[in-house]
PDB file of C-alpha atoms and ligand atoms in Angstrom:
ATOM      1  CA  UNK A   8      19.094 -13.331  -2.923  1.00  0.00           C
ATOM      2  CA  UNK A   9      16.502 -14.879  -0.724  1.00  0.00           C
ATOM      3  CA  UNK A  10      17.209 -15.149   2.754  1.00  0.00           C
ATOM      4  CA  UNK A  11      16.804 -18.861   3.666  1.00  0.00           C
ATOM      5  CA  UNK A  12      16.874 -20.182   7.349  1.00  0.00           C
ATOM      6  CA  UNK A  13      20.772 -21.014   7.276  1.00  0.00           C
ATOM      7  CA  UNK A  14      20.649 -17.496   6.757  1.00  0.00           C
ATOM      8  CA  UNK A  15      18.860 -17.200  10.024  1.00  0.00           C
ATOM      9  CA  UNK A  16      20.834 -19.460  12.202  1.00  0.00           C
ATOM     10  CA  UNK A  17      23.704 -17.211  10.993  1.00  0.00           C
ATOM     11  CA  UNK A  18      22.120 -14.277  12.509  1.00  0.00           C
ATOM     12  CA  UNK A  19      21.535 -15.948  16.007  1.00  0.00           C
ATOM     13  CA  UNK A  20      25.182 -17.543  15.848  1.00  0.00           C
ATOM     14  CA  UNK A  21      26.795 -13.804  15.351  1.00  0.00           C
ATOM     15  CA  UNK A  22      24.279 -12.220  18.327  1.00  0.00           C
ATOM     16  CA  UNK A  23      22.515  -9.983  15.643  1.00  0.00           C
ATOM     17  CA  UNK A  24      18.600  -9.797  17.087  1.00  0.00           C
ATOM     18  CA  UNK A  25      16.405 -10.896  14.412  1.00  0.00           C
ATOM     19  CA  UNK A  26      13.178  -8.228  13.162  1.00  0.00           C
ATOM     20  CA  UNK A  27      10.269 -10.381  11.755  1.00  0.00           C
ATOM     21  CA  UNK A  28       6.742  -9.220  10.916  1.00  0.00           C
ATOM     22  CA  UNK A  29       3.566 -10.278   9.796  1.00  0.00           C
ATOM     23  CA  UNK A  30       1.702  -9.476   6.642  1.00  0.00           C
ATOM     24  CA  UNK A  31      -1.295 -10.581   4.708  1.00  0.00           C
ATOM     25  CA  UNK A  32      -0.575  -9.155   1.180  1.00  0.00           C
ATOM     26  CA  UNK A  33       0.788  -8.275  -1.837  1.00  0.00           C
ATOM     27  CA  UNK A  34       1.418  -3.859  -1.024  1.00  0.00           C
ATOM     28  CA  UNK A  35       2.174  -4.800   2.869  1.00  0.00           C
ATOM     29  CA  UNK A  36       4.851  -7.655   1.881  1.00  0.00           C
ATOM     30  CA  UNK A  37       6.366  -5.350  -0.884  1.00  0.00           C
ATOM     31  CA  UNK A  38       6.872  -2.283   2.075  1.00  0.00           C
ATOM     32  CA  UNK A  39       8.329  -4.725   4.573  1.00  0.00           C
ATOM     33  CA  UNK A  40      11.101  -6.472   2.199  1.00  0.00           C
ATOM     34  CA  UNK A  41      12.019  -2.360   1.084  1.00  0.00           C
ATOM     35  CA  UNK A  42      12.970  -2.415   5.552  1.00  0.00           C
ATOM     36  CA  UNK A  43      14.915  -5.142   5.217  1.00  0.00           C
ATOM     37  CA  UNK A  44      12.879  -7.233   6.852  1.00  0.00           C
ATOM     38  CA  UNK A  45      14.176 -10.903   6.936  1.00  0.00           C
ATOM     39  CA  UNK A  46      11.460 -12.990   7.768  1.00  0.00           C
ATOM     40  CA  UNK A  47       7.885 -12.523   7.333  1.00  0.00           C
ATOM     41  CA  UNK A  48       5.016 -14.443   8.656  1.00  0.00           C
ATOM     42  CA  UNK A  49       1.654 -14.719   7.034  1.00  0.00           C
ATOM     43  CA  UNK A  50      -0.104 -15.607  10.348  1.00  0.00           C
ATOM     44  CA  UNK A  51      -3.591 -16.438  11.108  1.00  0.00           C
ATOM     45  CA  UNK A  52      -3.631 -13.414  12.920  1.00  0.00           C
ATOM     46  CA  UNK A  53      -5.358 -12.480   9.909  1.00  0.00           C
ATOM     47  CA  UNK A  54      -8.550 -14.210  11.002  1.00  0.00           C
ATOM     48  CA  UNK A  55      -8.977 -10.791  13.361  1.00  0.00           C
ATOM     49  CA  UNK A  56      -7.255  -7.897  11.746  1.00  0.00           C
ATOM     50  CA  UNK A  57      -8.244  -8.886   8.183  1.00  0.00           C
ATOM     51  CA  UNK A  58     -11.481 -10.949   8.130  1.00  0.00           C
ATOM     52  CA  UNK A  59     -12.634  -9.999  11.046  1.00  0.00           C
ATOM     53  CA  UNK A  60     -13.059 -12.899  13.477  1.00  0.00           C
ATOM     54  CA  UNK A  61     -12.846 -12.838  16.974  1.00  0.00           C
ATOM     55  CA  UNK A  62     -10.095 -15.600  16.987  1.00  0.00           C
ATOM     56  CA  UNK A  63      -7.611 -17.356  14.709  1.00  0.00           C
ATOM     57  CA  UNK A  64      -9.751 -20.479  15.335  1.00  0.00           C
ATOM     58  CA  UNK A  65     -12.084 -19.257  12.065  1.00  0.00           C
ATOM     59  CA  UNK A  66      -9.022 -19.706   9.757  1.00  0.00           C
ATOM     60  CA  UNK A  67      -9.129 -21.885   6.615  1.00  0.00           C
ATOM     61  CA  UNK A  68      -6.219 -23.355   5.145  1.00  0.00           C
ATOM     62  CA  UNK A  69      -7.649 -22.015   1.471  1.00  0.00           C
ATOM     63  CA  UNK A  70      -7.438 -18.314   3.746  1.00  0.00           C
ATOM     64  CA  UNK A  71      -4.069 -19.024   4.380  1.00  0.00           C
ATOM     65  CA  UNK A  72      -3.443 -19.962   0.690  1.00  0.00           C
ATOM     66  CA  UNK A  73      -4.922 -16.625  -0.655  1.00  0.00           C
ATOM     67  CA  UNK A  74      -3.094 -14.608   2.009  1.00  0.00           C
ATOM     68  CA  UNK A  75      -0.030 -16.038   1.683  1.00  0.00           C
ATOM     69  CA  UNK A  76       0.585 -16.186  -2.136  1.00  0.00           C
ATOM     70  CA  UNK A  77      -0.053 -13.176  -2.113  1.00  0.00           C
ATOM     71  CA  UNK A  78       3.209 -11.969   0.130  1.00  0.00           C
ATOM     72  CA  UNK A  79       5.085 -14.319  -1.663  1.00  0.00           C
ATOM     73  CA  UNK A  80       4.455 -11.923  -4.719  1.00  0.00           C
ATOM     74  CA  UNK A  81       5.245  -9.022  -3.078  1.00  0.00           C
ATOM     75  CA  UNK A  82       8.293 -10.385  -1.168  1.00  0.00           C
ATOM     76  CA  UNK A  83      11.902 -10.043  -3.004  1.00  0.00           C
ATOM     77  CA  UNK A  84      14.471 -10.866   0.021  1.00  0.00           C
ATOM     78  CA  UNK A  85      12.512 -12.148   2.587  1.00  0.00           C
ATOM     79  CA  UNK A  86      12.051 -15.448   4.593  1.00  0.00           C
ATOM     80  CA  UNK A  87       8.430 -16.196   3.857  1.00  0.00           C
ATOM     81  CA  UNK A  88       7.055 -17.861   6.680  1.00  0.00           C
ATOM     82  CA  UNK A  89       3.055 -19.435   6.258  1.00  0.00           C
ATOM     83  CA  UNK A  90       0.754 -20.445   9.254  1.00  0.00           C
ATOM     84  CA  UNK A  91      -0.160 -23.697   9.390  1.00  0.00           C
ATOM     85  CA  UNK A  92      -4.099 -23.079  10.568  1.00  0.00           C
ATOM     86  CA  UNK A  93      -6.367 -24.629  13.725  1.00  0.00           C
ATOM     87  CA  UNK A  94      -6.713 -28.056  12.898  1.00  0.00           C
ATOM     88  CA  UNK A  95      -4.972 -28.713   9.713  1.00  0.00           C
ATOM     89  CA  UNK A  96      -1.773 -30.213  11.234  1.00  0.00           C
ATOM     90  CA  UNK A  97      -4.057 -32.704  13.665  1.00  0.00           C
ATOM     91  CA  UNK A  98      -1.602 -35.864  12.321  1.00  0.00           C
ATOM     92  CA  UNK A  99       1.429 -36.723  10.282  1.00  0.00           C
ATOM     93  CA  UNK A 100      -0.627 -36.850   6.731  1.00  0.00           C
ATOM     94  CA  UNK A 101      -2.582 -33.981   7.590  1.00  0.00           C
ATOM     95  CA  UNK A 102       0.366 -31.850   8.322  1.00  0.00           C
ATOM     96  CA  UNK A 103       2.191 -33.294   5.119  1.00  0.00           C
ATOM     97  CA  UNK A 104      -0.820 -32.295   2.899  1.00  0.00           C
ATOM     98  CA  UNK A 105      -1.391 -28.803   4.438  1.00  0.00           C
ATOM     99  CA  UNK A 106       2.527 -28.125   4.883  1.00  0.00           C
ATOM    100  CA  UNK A 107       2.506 -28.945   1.151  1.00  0.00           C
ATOM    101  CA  UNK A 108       0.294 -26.679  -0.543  1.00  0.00           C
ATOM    102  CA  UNK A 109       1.245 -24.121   1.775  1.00  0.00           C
ATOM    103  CA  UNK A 110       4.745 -24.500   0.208  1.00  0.00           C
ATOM    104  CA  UNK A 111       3.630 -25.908  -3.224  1.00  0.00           C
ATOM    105  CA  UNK A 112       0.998 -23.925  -4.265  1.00  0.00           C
ATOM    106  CA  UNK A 113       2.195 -20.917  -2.556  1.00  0.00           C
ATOM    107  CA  UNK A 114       5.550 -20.810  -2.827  1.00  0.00           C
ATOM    108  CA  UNK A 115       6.623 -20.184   1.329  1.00  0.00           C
ATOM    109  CA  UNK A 116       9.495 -21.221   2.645  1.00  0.00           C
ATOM    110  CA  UNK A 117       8.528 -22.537   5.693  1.00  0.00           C
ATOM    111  CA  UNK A 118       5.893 -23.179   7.750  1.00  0.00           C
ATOM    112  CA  UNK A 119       5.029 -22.424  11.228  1.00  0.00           C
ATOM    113  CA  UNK A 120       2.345 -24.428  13.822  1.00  0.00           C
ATOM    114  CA  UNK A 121       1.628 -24.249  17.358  1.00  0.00           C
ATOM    115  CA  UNK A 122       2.541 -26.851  20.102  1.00  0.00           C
ATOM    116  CA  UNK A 123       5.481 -27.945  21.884  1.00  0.00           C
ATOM    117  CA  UNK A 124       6.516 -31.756  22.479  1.00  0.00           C
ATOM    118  CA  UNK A 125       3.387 -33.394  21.224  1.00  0.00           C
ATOM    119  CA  UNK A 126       3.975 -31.695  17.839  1.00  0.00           C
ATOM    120  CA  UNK A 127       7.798 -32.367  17.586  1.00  0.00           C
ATOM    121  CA  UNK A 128       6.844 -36.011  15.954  1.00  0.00           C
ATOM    122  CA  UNK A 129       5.080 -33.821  12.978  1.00  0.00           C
ATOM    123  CA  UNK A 130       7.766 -31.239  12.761  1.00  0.00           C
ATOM    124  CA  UNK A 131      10.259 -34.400  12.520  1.00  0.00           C
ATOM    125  CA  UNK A 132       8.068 -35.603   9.602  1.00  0.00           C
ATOM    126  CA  UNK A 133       7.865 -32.136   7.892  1.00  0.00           C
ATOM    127  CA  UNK A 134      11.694 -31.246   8.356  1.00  0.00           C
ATOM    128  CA  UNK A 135      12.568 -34.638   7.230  1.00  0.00           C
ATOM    129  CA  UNK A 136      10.625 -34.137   4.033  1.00  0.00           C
ATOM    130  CA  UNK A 137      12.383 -30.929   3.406  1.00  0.00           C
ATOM    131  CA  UNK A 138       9.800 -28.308   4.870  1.00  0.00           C
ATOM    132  CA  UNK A 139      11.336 -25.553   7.115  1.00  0.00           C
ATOM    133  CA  UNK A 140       9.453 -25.618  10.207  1.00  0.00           C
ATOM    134  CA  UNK A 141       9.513 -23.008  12.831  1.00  0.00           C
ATOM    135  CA  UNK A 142       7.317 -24.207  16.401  1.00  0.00           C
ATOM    136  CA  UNK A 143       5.175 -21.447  18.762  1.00  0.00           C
ATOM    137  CA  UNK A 144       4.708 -21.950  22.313  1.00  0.00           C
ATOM    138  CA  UNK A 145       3.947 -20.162  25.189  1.00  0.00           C
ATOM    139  CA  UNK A 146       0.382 -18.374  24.527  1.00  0.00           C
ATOM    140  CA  UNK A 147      -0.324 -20.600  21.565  1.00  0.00           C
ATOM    141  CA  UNK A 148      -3.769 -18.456  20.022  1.00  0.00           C
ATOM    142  CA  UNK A 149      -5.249 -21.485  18.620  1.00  0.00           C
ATOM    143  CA  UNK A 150      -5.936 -22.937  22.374  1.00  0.00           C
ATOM    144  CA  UNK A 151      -7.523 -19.496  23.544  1.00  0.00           C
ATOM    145  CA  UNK A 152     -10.296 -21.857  24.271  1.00  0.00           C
ATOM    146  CA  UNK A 153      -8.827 -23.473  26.743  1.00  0.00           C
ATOM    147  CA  UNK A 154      -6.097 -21.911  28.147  1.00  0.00           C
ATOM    148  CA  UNK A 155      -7.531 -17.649  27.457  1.00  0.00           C
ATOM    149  CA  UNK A 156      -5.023 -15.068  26.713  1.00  0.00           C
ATOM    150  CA  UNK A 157      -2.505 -15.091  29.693  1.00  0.00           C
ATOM    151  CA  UNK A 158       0.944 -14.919  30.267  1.00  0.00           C
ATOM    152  CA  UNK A 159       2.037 -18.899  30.178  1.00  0.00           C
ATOM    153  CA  UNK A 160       5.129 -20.454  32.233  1.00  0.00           C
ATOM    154  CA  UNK A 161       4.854 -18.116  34.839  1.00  0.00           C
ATOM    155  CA  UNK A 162       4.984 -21.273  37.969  1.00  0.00           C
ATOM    156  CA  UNK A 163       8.112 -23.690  37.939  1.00  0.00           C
ATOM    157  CA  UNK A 164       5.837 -26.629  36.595  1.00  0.00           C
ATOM    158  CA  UNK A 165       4.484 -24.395  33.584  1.00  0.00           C
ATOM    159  CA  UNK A 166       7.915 -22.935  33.353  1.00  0.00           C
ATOM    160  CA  UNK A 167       9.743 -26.143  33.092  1.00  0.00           C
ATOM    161  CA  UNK A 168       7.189 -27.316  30.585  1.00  0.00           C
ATOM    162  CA  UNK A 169       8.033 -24.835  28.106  1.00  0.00           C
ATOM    163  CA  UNK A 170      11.670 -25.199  28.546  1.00  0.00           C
ATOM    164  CA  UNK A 171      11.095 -29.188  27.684  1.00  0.00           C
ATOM    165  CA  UNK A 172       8.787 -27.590  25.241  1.00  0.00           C
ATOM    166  CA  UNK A 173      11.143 -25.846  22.924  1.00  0.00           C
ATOM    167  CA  UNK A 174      13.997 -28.272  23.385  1.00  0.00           C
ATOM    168  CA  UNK A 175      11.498 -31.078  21.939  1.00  0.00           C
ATOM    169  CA  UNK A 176      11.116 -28.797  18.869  1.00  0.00           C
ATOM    170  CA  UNK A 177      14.877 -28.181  18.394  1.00  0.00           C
ATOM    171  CA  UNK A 178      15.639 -31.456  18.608  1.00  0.00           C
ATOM    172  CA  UNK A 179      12.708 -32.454  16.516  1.00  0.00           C
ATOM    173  CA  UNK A 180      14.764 -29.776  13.889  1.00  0.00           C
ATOM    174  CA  UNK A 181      12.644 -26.644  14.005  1.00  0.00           C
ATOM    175  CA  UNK A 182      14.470 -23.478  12.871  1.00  0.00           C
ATOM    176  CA  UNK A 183      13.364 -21.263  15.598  1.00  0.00           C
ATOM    177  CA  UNK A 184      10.648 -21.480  18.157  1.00  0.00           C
ATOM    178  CA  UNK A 185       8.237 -18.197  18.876  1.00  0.00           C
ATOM    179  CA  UNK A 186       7.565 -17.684  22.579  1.00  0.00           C
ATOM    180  CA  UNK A 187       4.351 -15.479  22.575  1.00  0.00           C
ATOM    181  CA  UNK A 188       3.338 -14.037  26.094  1.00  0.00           C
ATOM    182  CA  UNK A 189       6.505 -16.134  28.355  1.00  0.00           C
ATOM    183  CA  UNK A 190       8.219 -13.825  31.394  1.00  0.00           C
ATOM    184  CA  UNK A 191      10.873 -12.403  29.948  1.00  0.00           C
ATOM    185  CA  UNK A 192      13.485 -13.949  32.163  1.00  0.00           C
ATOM    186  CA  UNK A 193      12.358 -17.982  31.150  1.00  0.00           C
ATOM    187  CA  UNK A 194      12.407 -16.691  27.635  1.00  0.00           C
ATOM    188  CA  UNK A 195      16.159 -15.546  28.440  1.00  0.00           C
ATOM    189  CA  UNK A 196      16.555 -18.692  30.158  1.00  0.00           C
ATOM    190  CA  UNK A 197      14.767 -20.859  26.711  1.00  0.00           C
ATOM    191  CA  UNK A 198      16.726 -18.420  24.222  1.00  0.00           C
ATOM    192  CA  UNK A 199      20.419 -19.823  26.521  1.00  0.00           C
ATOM    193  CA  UNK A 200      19.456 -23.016  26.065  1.00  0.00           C
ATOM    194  CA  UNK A 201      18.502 -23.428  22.327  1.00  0.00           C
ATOM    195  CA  UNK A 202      20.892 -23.231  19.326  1.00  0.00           C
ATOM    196  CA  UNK A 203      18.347 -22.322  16.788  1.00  0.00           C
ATOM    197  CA  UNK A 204      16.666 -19.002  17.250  1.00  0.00           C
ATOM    198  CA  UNK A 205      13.799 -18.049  19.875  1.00  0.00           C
ATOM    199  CA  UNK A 206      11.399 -15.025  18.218  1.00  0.00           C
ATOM    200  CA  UNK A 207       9.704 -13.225  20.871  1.00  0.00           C
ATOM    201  CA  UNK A 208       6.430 -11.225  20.979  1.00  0.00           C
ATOM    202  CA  UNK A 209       5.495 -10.676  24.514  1.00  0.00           C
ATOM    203  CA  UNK A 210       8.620 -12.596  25.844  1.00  0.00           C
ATOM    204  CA  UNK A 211      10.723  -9.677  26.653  1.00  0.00           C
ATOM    205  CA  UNK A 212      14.346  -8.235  25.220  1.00  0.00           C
ATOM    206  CA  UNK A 213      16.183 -11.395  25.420  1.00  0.00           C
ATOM    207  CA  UNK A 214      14.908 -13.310  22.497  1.00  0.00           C
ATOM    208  CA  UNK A 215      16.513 -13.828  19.584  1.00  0.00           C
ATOM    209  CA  UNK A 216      14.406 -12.020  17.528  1.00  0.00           C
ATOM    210  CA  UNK A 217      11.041 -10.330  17.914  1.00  0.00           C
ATOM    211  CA  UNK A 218       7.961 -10.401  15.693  1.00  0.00           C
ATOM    212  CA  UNK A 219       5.241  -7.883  15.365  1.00  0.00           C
ATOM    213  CA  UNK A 220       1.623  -8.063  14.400  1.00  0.00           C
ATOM    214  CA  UNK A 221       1.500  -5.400  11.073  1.00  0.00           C
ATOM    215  CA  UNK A 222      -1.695  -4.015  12.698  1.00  0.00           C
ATOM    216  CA  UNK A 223      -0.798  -3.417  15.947  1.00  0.00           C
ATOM    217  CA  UNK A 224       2.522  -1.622  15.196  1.00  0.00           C
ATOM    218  CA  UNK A 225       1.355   0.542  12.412  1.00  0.00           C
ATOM    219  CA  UNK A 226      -1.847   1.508  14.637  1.00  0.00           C
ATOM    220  CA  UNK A 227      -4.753   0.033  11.613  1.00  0.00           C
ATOM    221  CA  UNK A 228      -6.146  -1.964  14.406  1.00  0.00           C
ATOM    222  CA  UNK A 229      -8.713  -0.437  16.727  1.00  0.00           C
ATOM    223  CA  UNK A 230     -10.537  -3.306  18.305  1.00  0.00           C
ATOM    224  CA  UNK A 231      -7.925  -4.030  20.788  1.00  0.00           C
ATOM    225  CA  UNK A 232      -4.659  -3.146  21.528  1.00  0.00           C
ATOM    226  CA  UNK A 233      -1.905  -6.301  22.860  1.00  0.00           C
ATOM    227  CA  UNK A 234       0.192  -4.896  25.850  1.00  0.00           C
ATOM    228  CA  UNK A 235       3.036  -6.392  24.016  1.00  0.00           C
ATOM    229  CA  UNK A 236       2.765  -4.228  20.502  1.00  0.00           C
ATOM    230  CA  UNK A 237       4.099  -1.217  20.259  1.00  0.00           C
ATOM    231  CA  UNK A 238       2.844   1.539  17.744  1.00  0.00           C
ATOM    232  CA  UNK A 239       5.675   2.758  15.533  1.00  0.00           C
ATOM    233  CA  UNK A 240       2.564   4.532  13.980  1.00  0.00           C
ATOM    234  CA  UNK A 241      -0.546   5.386  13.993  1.00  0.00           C
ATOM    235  CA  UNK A 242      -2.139   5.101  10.799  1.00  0.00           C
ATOM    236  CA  UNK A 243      -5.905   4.318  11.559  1.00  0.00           C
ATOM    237  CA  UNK A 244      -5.990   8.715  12.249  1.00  0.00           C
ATOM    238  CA  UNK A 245      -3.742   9.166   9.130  1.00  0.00           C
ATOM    239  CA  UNK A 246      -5.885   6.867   7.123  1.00  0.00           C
ATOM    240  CA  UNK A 247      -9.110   8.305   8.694  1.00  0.00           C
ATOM    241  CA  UNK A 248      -8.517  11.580   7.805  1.00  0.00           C
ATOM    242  CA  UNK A 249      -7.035  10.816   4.169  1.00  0.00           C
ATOM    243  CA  UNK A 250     -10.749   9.067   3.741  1.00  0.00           C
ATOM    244  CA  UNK A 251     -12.730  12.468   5.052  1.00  0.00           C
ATOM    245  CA  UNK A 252     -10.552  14.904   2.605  1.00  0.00           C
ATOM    246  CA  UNK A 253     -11.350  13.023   0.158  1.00  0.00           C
ATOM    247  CA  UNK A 254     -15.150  12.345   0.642  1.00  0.00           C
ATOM    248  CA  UNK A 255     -15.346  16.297   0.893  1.00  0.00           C
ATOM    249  CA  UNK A 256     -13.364  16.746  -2.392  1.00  0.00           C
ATOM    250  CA  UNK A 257     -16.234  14.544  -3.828  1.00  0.00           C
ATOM    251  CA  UNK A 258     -18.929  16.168  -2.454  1.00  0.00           C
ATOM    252  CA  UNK A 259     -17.339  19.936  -3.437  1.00  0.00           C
ATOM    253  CA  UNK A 260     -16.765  18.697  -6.811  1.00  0.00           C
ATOM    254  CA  UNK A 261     -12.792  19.525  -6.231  1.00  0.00           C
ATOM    255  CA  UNK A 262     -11.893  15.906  -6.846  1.00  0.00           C
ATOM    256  CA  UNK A 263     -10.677  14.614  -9.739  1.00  0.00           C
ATOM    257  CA  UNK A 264      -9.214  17.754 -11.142  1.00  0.00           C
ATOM    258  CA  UNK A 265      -7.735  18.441 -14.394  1.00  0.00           C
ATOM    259  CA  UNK A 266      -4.799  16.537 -13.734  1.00  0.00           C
ATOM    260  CA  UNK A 267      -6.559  13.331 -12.697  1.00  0.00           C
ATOM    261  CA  UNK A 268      -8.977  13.773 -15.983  1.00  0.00           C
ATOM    262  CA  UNK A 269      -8.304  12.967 -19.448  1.00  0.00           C
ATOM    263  CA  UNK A 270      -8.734  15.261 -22.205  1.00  0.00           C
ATOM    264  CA  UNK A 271     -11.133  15.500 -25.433  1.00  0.00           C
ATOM    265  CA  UNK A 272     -10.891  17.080 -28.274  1.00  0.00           C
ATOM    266  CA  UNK A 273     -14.363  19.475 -28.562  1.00  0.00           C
ATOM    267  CA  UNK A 274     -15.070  18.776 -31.925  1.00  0.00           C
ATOM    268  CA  UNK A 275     -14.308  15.561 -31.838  1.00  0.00           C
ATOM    269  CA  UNK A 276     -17.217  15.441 -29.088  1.00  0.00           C
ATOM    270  CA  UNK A 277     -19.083  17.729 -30.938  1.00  0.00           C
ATOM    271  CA  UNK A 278     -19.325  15.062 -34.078  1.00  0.00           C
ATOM    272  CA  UNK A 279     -19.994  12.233 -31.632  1.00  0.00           C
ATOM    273  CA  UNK A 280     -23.081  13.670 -29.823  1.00  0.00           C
ATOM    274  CA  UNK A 281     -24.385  14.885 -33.852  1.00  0.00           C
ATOM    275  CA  UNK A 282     -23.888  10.880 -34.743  1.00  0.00           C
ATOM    276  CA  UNK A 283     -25.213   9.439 -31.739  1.00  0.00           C
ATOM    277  CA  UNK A 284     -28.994   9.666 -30.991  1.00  0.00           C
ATOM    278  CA  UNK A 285     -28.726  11.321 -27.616  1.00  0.00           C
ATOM    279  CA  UNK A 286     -31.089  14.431 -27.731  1.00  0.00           C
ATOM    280  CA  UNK A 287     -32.856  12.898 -30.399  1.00  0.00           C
ATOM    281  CA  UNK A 288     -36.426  11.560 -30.549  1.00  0.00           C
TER     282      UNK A 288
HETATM  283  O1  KIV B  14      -0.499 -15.428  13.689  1.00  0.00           O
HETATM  284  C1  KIV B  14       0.413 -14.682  14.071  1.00  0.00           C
HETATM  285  O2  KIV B  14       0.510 -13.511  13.692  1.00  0.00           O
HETATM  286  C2  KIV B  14       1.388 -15.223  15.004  1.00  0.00           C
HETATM  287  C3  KIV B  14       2.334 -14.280  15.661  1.00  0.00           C
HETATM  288  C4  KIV B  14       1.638 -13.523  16.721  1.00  0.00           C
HETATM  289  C5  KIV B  14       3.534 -14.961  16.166  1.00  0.00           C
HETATM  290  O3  KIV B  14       1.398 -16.395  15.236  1.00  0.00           O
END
């Protein structure tokens, strides 16, 4: 059975912390439902550890489309959670449209989009209409334009913000707010105050939940590495040196062997070559 967000809420009611991950595709979706993973997000993190870009700002909704059916293909169990992408969510029929195909065309079950209480009228709108929204404040990466890549809510004006923040998304009927690079103790303090869940990544132990960039945990991303991921391996070197054995093999002639070859009967190849007009003038 699929988890769904009631699901979810169950988990934060009964104190159970909540594991959620990215992933981008079909293989990486497939590995993290076998971990019982509930909930995965497609993020536009994949604007830098898949295509490349030096922001999420780059992302299309049409990359988020490919990306995202994708997991839902290679998800069983999990809580399939799409990013709604910079500027596709800029008013009410925007966010309907893109909210739409992520879920229509796609098949997510929710979507997720950055902001705190100038979005809640949109998540209203898109909860109302039966979407699943989950909200991200706190270092929202679409704004690293204006507001870089520090810790937010760290003075009592920016902290109370936040607070007000994720409150205005509850109440606008998110399912759960991420709080990406908050001090740990306001995120305690946000994760008290809400009844839905709060999924941390750079927010410290008292979240919720905790989400992950696939990347940055599993070490395939050399760029740059967050202070806030940890590696639970490091598979860049693994991957690296999987590549070199086997460009060696190549150039020894060891690879493919027999058992990666198929067979031919000689005579059969015999008769071919005597019907075919190589060697022949
Ligand atoms: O895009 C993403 O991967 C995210 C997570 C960092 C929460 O938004």
């Amino acid at each position: 059975m699929r988890t769904n967000i009631l699901d979810i809420q169950k988990l934060k009611d009964r104190g159970e912390r909540i594991p959620m991950v990215t992933a981008y595709d079909y293989t990486s979706a497939q590995m993290a439902d076998r971990a019982g993973i509930p909930m995965i997000l497609v993020g536009d993190s994949l604007g830098m550890v898949v295509l490349g870009y030096d922001s999420t700002v780059h992302v299309t909704l049409d990359d988020m489309i490919h990306h995202i059916k994708a997991v839902v293909r290679g998800s069983r169990q999990a809580l399939v959670i799409g990013d709604l992408p910079f500027l596709t969510y800029t008013t009410v029929d925007q966010a309907i449209q893109s909210a739409g195909r992520i879920m229509q065309e796609c098949g997510a079950h929710a979507v997720k989009l950055e902001g705190g209480a100038e979005v809640a009228p949109i998540v209203r709108r898109l909860v109302n209409l039966g979407i699943p929204v989950m909200g991200h404040i706190g270092f929202t990466p679409q704004s690293v334009h204006q507001i870089g890549t520090r810790v937010q809510g760290k003075t009592s004006s920016g902290a109370a913000r936040l607070i007000d923040d994720a409150l205005a998304l509850e109440a606008a009927g998110a399912f759960g707010v991420v709080l990406e690079l908050v001090p740990a103790p306001l995120a305690r303090e946000i994760t008290t105050h809400l009844r839905i869940p709060t999924i941390g990544i750079g927010a410290g132990v008292h979240c919720s939940g905790q989400v992950q960039v696939w990347h940055d945990m599993l070490g395939l991303y050399s760029d740059f590495k967050p202070r806030h991921a940890k590696r639970y391996a490091s598979l860049v070197e693994t991957v690296e040196a999987a590549l070199q054995t086997y460009a060696t093999e190549v150039r020894e002639g060891t690879f493919p062997g027999a058992e990666h070859s198929a067979r031919m009967d000689e005579a059969e190849l015999q008769a071919a070559l005597s019907q075919s007009t190589a060697g022949k003038p």
